[in-house]
Coordinates of C-alpha atoms and ligand atoms in Angstrom, one line a residue:
M1 CA -123.2 -71.2 69.6
S2 CA -123.2 -72.9 73.4
F3 CA -120.6 -74.8 75.1
E4 CA -123.0 -77.6 74.8
T5 CA -123.4 -78.1 71.6
L6 CA -119.4 -78.9 71.0
G7 CA -119.8 -82.0 72.5
L8 CA -118.5 -81.5 75.5
I9 CA -118.8 -84.1 78.4
Q10 CA -121.1 -83.7 81.3
P11 CA -118.5 -83.0 84.4
L12 CA -117.1 -80.4 82.0
L13 CA -119.7 -78.3 80.6
D14 CA -120.9 -78.1 84.8
A15 CA -117.5 -77.1 85.2
V16 CA -117.6 -74.6 82.8
R17 CA -120.5 -73.1 83.9
E18 CA -119.6 -73.2 87.1
A19 CA -116.1 -71.0 85.8
G20 CA -118.9 -68.6 84.7
Y21 CA -118.5 -69.1 81.0
S22 CA -121.3 -68.3 79.1
A23 CA -120.3 -69.5 75.5
P24 CA -116.8 -70.6 73.7
T25 CA -115.2 -67.9 72.7
P26 CA -113.8 -68.5 68.6
I27 CA -110.7 -70.1 69.9
Q28 CA -112.7 -72.9 71.8
A29 CA -115.5 -72.9 69.0
Q30 CA -112.3 -73.5 66.7
A31 CA -110.0 -75.9 68.7
I32 CA -113.0 -77.7 70.5
P33 CA -114.1 -79.6 67.7
A34 CA -110.8 -80.3 66.1
V35 CA -109.0 -81.7 69.1
L36 CA -112.1 -83.7 69.9
S37 CA -111.7 -85.4 66.0
G38 CA -108.2 -86.7 67.3
G39 CA -106.4 -85.3 64.3
D40 CA -103.1 -82.3 64.8
L41 CA -103.7 -78.8 65.5
L42 CA -101.3 -76.3 64.7
A43 CA -103.5 -72.6 66.0
G44 CA -102.6 -69.3 65.7
A45 CA -104.0 -67.5 69.0
Q46 CA -102.3 -65.5 71.9
T47 CA -103.0 -64.7 75.5
G48 CA -106.2 -63.6 76.3
T49 CA -108.2 -65.6 74.3
G50 CA -109.4 -68.2 76.0
K51 CA -107.3 -70.6 74.2
T52 CA -105.8 -72.7 77.6
A53 CA -109.9 -73.7 77.5
G54 CA -109.5 -74.5 74.0
F55 CA -106.7 -77.6 74.1
T56 CA -107.6 -78.5 78.2
L57 CA -111.5 -78.9 77.7
P58 CA -111.1 -81.3 74.5
L59 CA -107.9 -83.3 76.1
L60 CA -109.8 -83.7 78.9
H61 CA -112.9 -85.0 77.5
Q62 CA -110.6 -87.6 75.3
L63 CA -108.6 -88.2 78.4
A64 CA -111.9 -89.3 80.6
Q65 CA -113.4 -91.3 78.5
K66 CA -110.2 -93.8 78.1
L67 CA -110.0 -93.3 82.2
G68 CA -113.7 -94.3 82.5
P69 CA -115.0 -93.6 86.2
N70 CA -112.6 -96.0 88.3
P71 CA -109.4 -95.4 86.2
P72 CA -106.1 -97.4 88.4
A73 CA -104.6 -95.4 91.3
R74 CA -100.9 -95.3 89.5
R75 CA -101.0 -95.0 86.0
P76 CA -98.8 -92.9 83.4
V77 CA -99.0 -89.3 82.1
R78 CA -100.7 -89.4 79.7
A79 CA -101.3 -85.4 78.6
L80 CA -97.9 -83.4 78.3
I81 CA -97.9 -79.9 77.6
L82 CA -95.4 -77.6 77.9
T83 CA -94.6 -73.9 78.0
P84 CA -92.0 -71.6 78.4
T85 CA -92.7 -70.3 81.6
R86 CA -93.3 -70.8 84.7
E87 CA -95.9 -68.9 85.8
L88 CA -97.7 -70.2 82.2
A89 CA -97.2 -73.7 83.2
A90 CA -98.7 -72.7 87.1
Q91 CA -101.8 -71.2 85.3
V92 CA -102.7 -73.3 82.8
E93 CA -102.2 -75.7 85.6
E94 CA -104.3 -74.5 87.8
S95 CA -107.1 -74.7 85.1
V96 CA -107.0 -78.1 84.1
R97 CA -107.7 -78.5 87.7
I98 CA -110.8 -76.1 87.9
Y99 CA -111.8 -77.7 84.5
S100 CA -110.7 -81.5 85.8
K101 CA -113.3 -80.8 89.1
Y102 CA -115.9 -83.3 88.3
L103 CA -113.5 -85.9 86.5
P104 CA -111.5 -88.2 88.7
I105 CA -107.8 -86.9 86.8
K106 CA -105.2 -85.8 88.3
S107 CA -102.9 -82.7 87.2
M108 CA -99.6 -81.6 88.3
V109 CA -97.2 -79.0 87.5
I110 CA -93.7 -79.1 87.2
F111 CA -90.7 -76.1 86.9
G112 CA -87.4 -75.3 87.9
G113 CA -86.7 -73.3 91.0
V114 CA -88.4 -75.3 93.9
G115 CA -87.3 -78.5 95.1
M116 CA -87.5 -81.8 93.1
N117 CA -88.4 -84.0 96.0
P118 CA -92.2 -83.1 96.3
Q119 CA -92.1 -83.4 92.3
I120 CA -90.7 -86.5 92.9
D121 CA -92.9 -88.0 95.2
A122 CA -96.4 -86.5 93.4
L123 CA -95.2 -88.2 90.2
R124 CA -94.6 -91.4 91.8
R125 CA -98.6 -91.2 93.0
G126 CA -99.3 -91.1 89.3
V127 CA -100.4 -87.9 87.1
D128 CA -102.8 -87.9 84.4
V129 CA -102.0 -84.3 82.8
L130 CA -98.1 -83.1 83.1
V131 CA -98.0 -79.4 83.0
A132 CA -94.1 -78.6 82.7
T133 CA -91.4 -76.2 81.7
P134 CA -89.2 -78.0 79.2
G135 CA -85.8 -78.0 81.3
R136 CA -87.4 -79.4 84.5
L137 CA -89.1 -82.4 82.9
L138 CA -86.2 -83.3 81.0
D139 CA -83.8 -83.1 84.3
H140 CA -86.6 -85.7 85.6
H141 CA -86.3 -87.5 83.0
Q142 CA -82.4 -88.0 82.9
Q143 CA -83.0 -89.0 86.8
G144 CA -85.2 -91.8 85.7
T145 CA -88.2 -89.8 87.6
V146 CA -90.6 -89.4 85.4
D147 CA -92.5 -92.0 82.6
L148 CA -92.8 -89.9 79.2
S149 CA -93.3 -93.5 77.3
Q150 CA -97.3 -93.3 77.8
V151 CA -97.8 -90.1 76.7
E152 CA -100.8 -89.7 74.2
Y153 CA -101.6 -86.1 74.2
F154 CA -98.4 -83.6 74.1
V155 CA -98.9 -79.7 73.9
L156 CA -97.0 -77.3 73.0
D157 CA -98.2 -73.9 74.0
E158 CA -97.2 -70.5 73.4
A159 CA -94.9 -72.4 71.0
D160 CA -93.7 -69.1 69.5
R161 CA -92.2 -67.9 72.9
M162 CA -90.9 -71.3 73.4
L163 CA -88.2 -70.5 70.3
D164 CA -87.7 -66.6 71.6
M165 CA -86.2 -68.5 74.9
G166 CA -84.0 -71.0 73.4
F167 CA -86.1 -73.9 73.8
I168 CA -85.5 -75.2 71.1
H169 CA -83.1 -77.8 71.7
D170 CA -84.9 -78.9 74.9
I171 CA -87.9 -79.2 72.5
R172 CA -86.7 -81.1 70.3
R173 CA -85.2 -83.3 73.3
V174 CA -88.8 -84.0 74.1
L175 CA -90.1 -84.7 71.2
A176 CA -87.0 -87.7 71.2
I177 CA -88.5 -89.3 74.6
V178 CA -92.5 -88.8 73.7
P179 CA -94.0 -91.7 72.0
P180 CA -94.0 -90.7 68.0
K181 CA -97.9 -91.5 67.7
K182 CA -99.5 -88.6 70.0
Q183 CA -102.0 -86.0 69.0
S184 CA -99.8 -83.0 68.8
L185 CA -101.4 -79.3 69.2
L186 CA -98.9 -76.5 68.7
F187 CA -100.4 -73.2 70.2
S188 CA -98.2 -70.3 68.9
A189 CA -98.9 -65.9 69.1
T190 CA -97.5 -65.8 65.4
F191 CA -96.5 -68.1 62.4
S192 CA -92.7 -67.6 61.6
D193 CA -90.0 -70.1 59.6
E194 CA -89.0 -71.8 62.8
I195 CA -92.7 -72.1 63.8
K196 CA -94.0 -73.3 60.2
A197 CA -90.6 -75.6 60.7
L198 CA -91.3 -76.9 64.3
A199 CA -94.5 -77.9 62.9
E200 CA -93.5 -80.0 60.3
R201 CA -91.9 -81.8 62.3
L202 CA -94.3 -81.6 65.1
L203 CA -97.7 -82.3 63.4
N204 CA -99.0 -84.3 60.9
K205 CA -101.6 -83.3 58.7
P206 CA -103.0 -80.7 61.2
Q207 CA -106.2 -78.7 61.4
I208 CA -105.1 -75.1 60.7
I209 CA -107.4 -72.5 62.9
E210 CA -106.1 -69.1 63.5
V211 CA -108.3 -66.3 65.1
A212 CA -107.7 -62.8 65.7
R213 CA -105.3 -61.1 66.7
R214 CA -106.3 -59.2 70.7
N215 CA -106.8 -55.9 69.7
A216 CA -104.5 -54.4 72.2
T217 CA -104.4 -51.2 70.7
A218 CA -108.5 -50.6 70.8
D219 CA -110.0 -47.1 71.8
T220 CA -110.6 -48.3 75.7
I221 CA -106.8 -47.6 75.5
A222 CA -105.4 -44.1 75.6
Q223 CA -101.7 -44.5 74.0
R224 CA -99.1 -41.1 74.3
V225 CA -96.1 -40.6 73.7
F226 CA -93.7 -38.9 76.5
P227 CA -90.5 -37.6 74.5
V228 CA -87.4 -37.7 77.0
D229 CA -83.6 -37.7 77.9
R230 CA -82.3 -41.5 78.3
D231 CA -80.7 -40.1 81.3
R232 CA -84.3 -38.3 83.0
K233 CA -86.8 -41.7 82.1
K234 CA -86.0 -42.0 86.4
D235 CA -87.3 -38.8 87.2
L236 CA -89.8 -38.5 84.8
L237 CA -91.5 -41.9 85.4
T238 CA -90.7 -40.3 89.4
H239 CA -92.3 -37.5 88.3
L240 CA -95.7 -39.0 87.3
I241 CA -96.6 -41.5 89.6
K242 CA -95.9 -38.9 92.1
T243 CA -97.6 -36.5 90.6
H244 CA -101.3 -38.4 89.5
D245 CA -100.5 -41.1 92.2
W246 CA -100.7 -44.0 90.4
H247 CA -100.9 -47.5 91.8
Q248 CA -100.9 -50.8 90.1
V249 CA -98.6 -49.3 87.8
L250 CA -97.0 -51.9 85.5
V251 CA -93.3 -50.9 84.2
F252 CA -91.5 -52.8 81.3
T253 CA -87.5 -52.5 80.6
R254 CA -86.2 -54.5 77.8
M255 CA -83.3 -56.4 80.3
K256 CA -83.5 -57.9 84.4
H257 CA -80.7 -55.7 85.5
G258 CA -82.8 -52.5 84.1
A259 CA -85.7 -53.8 85.9
N260 CA -83.7 -54.5 88.5
R261 CA -82.1 -50.9 89.0
L262 CA -85.6 -49.2 88.2
A263 CA -87.0 -50.3 91.5
E264 CA -84.6 -50.1 93.8
F265 CA -84.5 -46.4 91.8
L266 CA -88.2 -46.2 92.5
N267 CA -88.3 -48.1 96.5
K268 CA -85.8 -44.8 97.5
Q269 CA -88.4 -42.5 96.0
D270 CA -90.4 -44.2 98.3
I271 CA -92.6 -45.5 95.2
T272 CA -93.4 -49.4 96.2
A273 CA -91.7 -51.2 93.5
M274 CA -90.4 -54.8 92.6
A275 CA -88.9 -56.1 89.7
I276 CA -90.2 -59.4 88.5
H277 CA -87.8 -61.7 85.8
G278 CA -86.5 -64.8 85.4
N279 CA -83.5 -64.5 87.7
K280 CA -86.4 -64.0 90.9
S281 CA -87.0 -67.3 92.8
Q282 CA -90.1 -68.4 92.7
S283 CA -91.3 -67.5 96.0
A284 CA -90.4 -64.0 95.0
R285 CA -92.0 -63.6 91.8
T286 CA -95.6 -65.0 93.2
R287 CA -95.0 -62.7 96.4
A288 CA -94.4 -59.8 94.2
L289 CA -97.5 -60.6 92.0
S290 CA -99.9 -60.9 95.3
E291 CA -98.7 -57.7 96.7
F292 CA -99.5 -56.0 92.9
K293 CA -102.8 -57.4 92.3
S294 CA -103.9 -56.8 95.9
G295 CA -102.5 -52.9 95.3
E296 CA -100.2 -53.2 98.1
L297 CA -97.5 -52.7 96.0
Q298 CA -97.4 -49.3 93.9
V299 CA -94.9 -50.8 90.6
L300 CA -94.5 -54.0 89.3
V301 CA -91.3 -53.6 86.7
A302 CA -91.2 -56.6 84.6
T303 CA -89.3 -57.7 81.5
D304 CA -91.5 -59.1 78.2
I305 CA -90.7 -62.5 79.5
A306 CA -91.5 -62.1 82.9
A307 CA -94.3 -60.5 82.1
R308 CA -95.4 -62.8 79.2
G309 CA -98.5 -65.2 80.9
I310 CA -99.0 -63.5 83.9
D311 CA -102.4 -62.8 84.7
I312 CA -102.6 -59.5 85.7
D313 CA -104.8 -57.3 83.4
Q314 CA -107.3 -54.3 83.2
L315 CA -104.5 -52.4 84.8
P316 CA -105.1 -48.5 85.0
H317 CA -100.9 -47.7 83.9
V318 CA -98.8 -49.7 81.8
V319 CA -95.6 -48.1 81.1
N320 CA -93.0 -48.2 78.5
Y321 CA -89.8 -47.4 80.5
E322 CA -88.2 -49.0 77.8
L323 CA -90.0 -49.6 73.7
P324 CA -89.8 -53.1 72.9
N325 CA -87.3 -53.5 69.9
V326 CA -90.5 -56.1 69.1
P327 CA -93.6 -54.0 67.9
E328 CA -95.5 -57.1 68.4
D329 CA -94.1 -56.8 72.4
Y330 CA -95.6 -53.5 72.8
V331 CA -99.5 -55.0 71.5
H332 CA -98.8 -57.6 74.3
R333 CA -97.1 -55.3 77.1
I334 CA -100.3 -52.4 76.5
G335 CA -102.9 -55.6 76.3
R336 CA -102.3 -55.4 80.2
T337 CA -104.3 -52.1 80.2
G338 CA -107.9 -51.2 79.2
R339 CA -109.8 -55.0 78.6
A340 CA -113.0 -55.6 78.5
G341 CA -114.2 -52.1 78.4
A342 CA -111.8 -50.9 81.1
E343 CA -110.0 -47.5 80.9
G344 CA -106.6 -47.9 80.5
E345 CA -103.5 -45.8 79.7
A346 CA -100.1 -46.9 78.2
I347 CA -97.5 -44.5 78.0
S348 CA -94.3 -44.6 76.6
L349 CA -91.0 -43.0 77.8
V350 CA -89.1 -42.5 74.5
C351 CA -85.7 -41.4 74.1
I352 CA -83.4 -40.1 71.0
D353 CA -82.6 -44.1 70.6
E354 CA -85.7 -45.5 70.2
E355 CA -87.6 -43.4 67.7
G356 CA -86.6 -45.9 64.8
F357 CA -88.4 -48.7 67.8
L358 CA -91.2 -46.5 67.5
A359 CA -91.7 -45.7 64.3
D360 CA -92.1 -49.7 63.9
I361 CA -94.6 -50.0 66.3
E362 CA -96.9 -46.6 64.5
K363 CA -96.2 -48.6 61.1
M364 CA -97.8 -52.5 62.6
I365 CA -100.0 -50.6 64.9
K366 CA -101.6 -48.6 61.8
R367 CA -101.6 -44.8 63.8
S368 CA -99.0 -42.7 64.9
L369 CA -99.5 -42.2 68.8
P370 CA -99.7 -38.8 70.1
R371 CA -96.7 -37.1 71.8
E372 CA -96.6 -34.9 74.7
T373 CA -93.4 -32.9 76.4
I374 CA -93.9 -32.7 80.1
A375 CA -92.7 -29.7 81.3
G376 CA -89.4 -29.8 83.1
F377 CA -88.4 -32.6 81.0
E378 CA -88.2 -31.5 77.5
P379 CA -86.0 -33.4 75.5
D380 CA -82.0 -32.0 74.6
P381 CA -82.9 -30.8 70.9
H382 CA -79.6 -32.1 69.2
A383 CA -78.5 -35.3 71.5
K384 CA -77.6 -37.7 69.3
P385 CA -78.7 -41.3 69.4
E386 CA -77.0 -43.8 71.0
P387 CA -77.3 -48.1 70.4
I388 CA -78.6 -50.3 72.3
Q389 CA -76.8 -53.0 73.8
I390 CA -79.4 -56.3 74.3
G391 CA -77.2 -58.8 75.4
R392 CA -74.4 -59.1 73.1
R393 CA -76.4 -57.5 70.2
V394 CA -76.0 -54.4 69.7
L395 CA -79.1 -52.8 67.6
H396 CA -79.7 -48.9 66.4
G397 CA -82.7 -47.9 67.6
G398 CA -82.6 -44.2 66.2
L399 CA -83.9 -42.7 63.7
S400 CA -81.0 -41.8 61.9
G401 CA -78.6 -45.0 63.2
R402 CA -80.9 -46.8 60.4
Q403 CA -81.3 -44.9 57.5
G404 CA -80.0 -45.7 54.2
S405 CA -78.4 -49.4 53.9
G406 CA -78.7 -50.0 58.0
R407 CA -76.5 -52.0 59.7
S408 CA -76.6 -53.4 62.9
S409 CA -73.0 -53.8 64.5
N410 CA -72.8 -57.2 64.2
G411 CA -72.6 -57.0 60.3
S412 CA -75.8 -58.0 59.3
A413 CA -77.0 -56.4 55.8
N414 CA -79.9 -53.8 56.9
G415 CA -79.8 -55.4 60.5
S416 CA -81.5 -52.1 61.5
G417 CA -85.1 -53.3 61.0
N418 CA -86.2 -50.5 58.0
A419 CA -87.2 -53.8 55.6
P420 CA -90.1 -53.2 53.8
H421 CA -92.8 -52.8 56.0
D422 CA -96.5 -54.3 55.3
G423 CA -97.6 -52.7 58.5
Q424 CA -98.7 -55.7 59.8
G425 CA -96.2 -56.6 61.9
G426 CA -93.6 -57.5 58.5
R427 CA -93.9 -61.6 59.6
R428 CA -97.0 -62.3 60.0
N429 CA -98.2 -60.4 56.6
S430 CA -97.7 -64.1 54.3
S431 CA -98.0 -66.8 56.9
H432 CA -101.5 -64.9 58.1
H433 CA -103.0 -66.8 55.6
N434 CA -100.7 -69.5 54.5
P435 CA -99.6 -70.9 58.4
A436 CA -98.6 -74.1 57.4
G437 CA -96.1 -72.4 55.9
K438 CA -95.0 -72.5 51.7
K439 CA -93.2 -69.5 51.5
P440 CA -94.8 -66.9 49.7
A441 CA -94.0 -66.0 45.2
G442 CA -91.8 -63.1 44.3
G443 CA -89.2 -64.1 47.1
A444 CA -90.6 -62.0 49.2
H445 CA -89.8 -63.3 52.7
P446 CA -91.0 -62.4 56.4
R447 CA -88.7 -61.4 58.5
R448 CA -87.8 -63.4 61.2
R449 CA -88.5 -60.5 64.1
Q450 CA -89.5 -57.5 62.4
G451 CA -87.1 -55.4 65.4
A452 CA -84.7 -53.1 64.8
G453 CA -81.4 -55.5 64.0
S454 CA -82.5 -58.0 66.1
N455 CA -80.5 -60.7 63.8
S456 CA -79.4 -62.8 66.1
K457 CA -81.6 -64.7 69.3
P458 CA -80.2 -64.3 72.8
R459 CA -80.5 -67.4 75.0
A460 CA -82.1 -67.4 77.6
A461 CA -82.0 -68.9 81.6
R462 CA -84.0 -72.0 81.7
P463 CA -87.0 -70.3 83.6
Ligands
AMP1 P1 -106.3 -67.5 78.0 O1 -106.1 -67.1 76.4 O2 -106.2 -69.1 78.0 O3 -105.1 -67.4 79.4 O4 -107.5 -67.2 78.9 C1 -107.7 -65.8 79.3 C2 -108.8 -65.4 80.2 O5 -110.6 -65.8 79.4 C3 -108.9 -66.3 81.4 O6 -108.9 -65.8 82.5 C4 -109.8 -67.5 81.2 O7 -110.3 -67.7 82.7 C5 -111.1 -66.5 80.4 N1 -111.7 -67.4 79.8 C6 -111.5 -68.6 78.8 N2 -112.6 -69.4 77.9 C7 -113.6 -67.7 78.5 C8 -115.2 -68.1 78.0 N3 -115.6 -68.7 77.4 N4 -115.9 -67.0 78.5 C9 -115.4 -66.0 79.5 N5 -113.7 -66.1 79.4 C10 -113.2 -67.1 79.1

């Protein structure tokens, strides 16, 4: 299939050719005709599949046809794209710019952490496509500096992440502001019950499309587990980086303060490192990212949310300094390495507290990961697992704490994550084939989050 056969207008085809794309990706081949047909869309696709062009190209096509070749100078926002993070918002808007380069279409991005006034000025000058994070968009709405009354196209990008980050109320507020009659597109990597509920509320008889998850555990990625005691992880990481002279190492921690502490520690060991997470200013994040990409910065320490949507991949080394309690996050993390045939290595430093998380991950990826003990860092065979604190939640990620009926510290039954697995990450099981939403027969209900004991969600700060 070619982009030409999808019926896109010539200025878009020219821009796509210049971007170097020879053929649409599977999500594009499905999403572009679906959006061009004018109906709503529920799409299951994650970063790396080409989803951004999947919704941007048909939106621009329709907008260009509406606006004609010489639109008036000041025009209301007609397309609104919401994203969970600043980085993703910036990237999506950059894509809009690239694809609309031969069209008289104006786009802009708004997110928090930077001054309001330049955004207000730009909004006043007229914008066709607005890409925004929810919090700052609502700030502008409250101040009367953005008019959303003419929105005809509405996109929720990475909707599952938005919900994970606690944006459901903000999304509802935005939905109450935009006109009810519009074309809505919802993109999500997963179809949880909450996504289905949101889809039911937002979408009108949507077409449902889903592309296979990126096979991030492809053979090009060497995955290894280094068992180590919890308080020796930072020394082991230092040892690995120094003895192998690793550069461009992306290191994942669970929490922001853990990312900061680790970056500080590495710097003291003469390893250049920076932490990147939602509490950092936009300029600090941008600087960290560009220095990392250029190779000046040896190590970038990131939380899952901060790393999401950032355009850094094909890295030689990804290190799980702490295993994620959500198995899907493991797949997202290691997908940063070894893509497109490039060689990559994903290493997990696993202490006894996390053996249960590892078991969840191995079930999901349907393979067991090789363990290698590094001389001088052998774990204490008598060590006992300790609970892991994530925000206000206390998770039991160790294997022994999860046997039996398993309760997390906030008292929920089976909170330790040893619910029956389907080998697919559980909650995608039934929804995979039934994304619009009926509960599967027999009462089985996909778990909301398959990780150990993660039965409540922290509300993150606005990005
Ligand atoms: P996305 O999933 O939208 O974040 O896109 C992932 C990457 O794929 C981006 O770097 C795009 O520039 C690239 N991309 C998107 N569409 C295509 C295509 N049809 N052919 C090759 N690369 C693409």
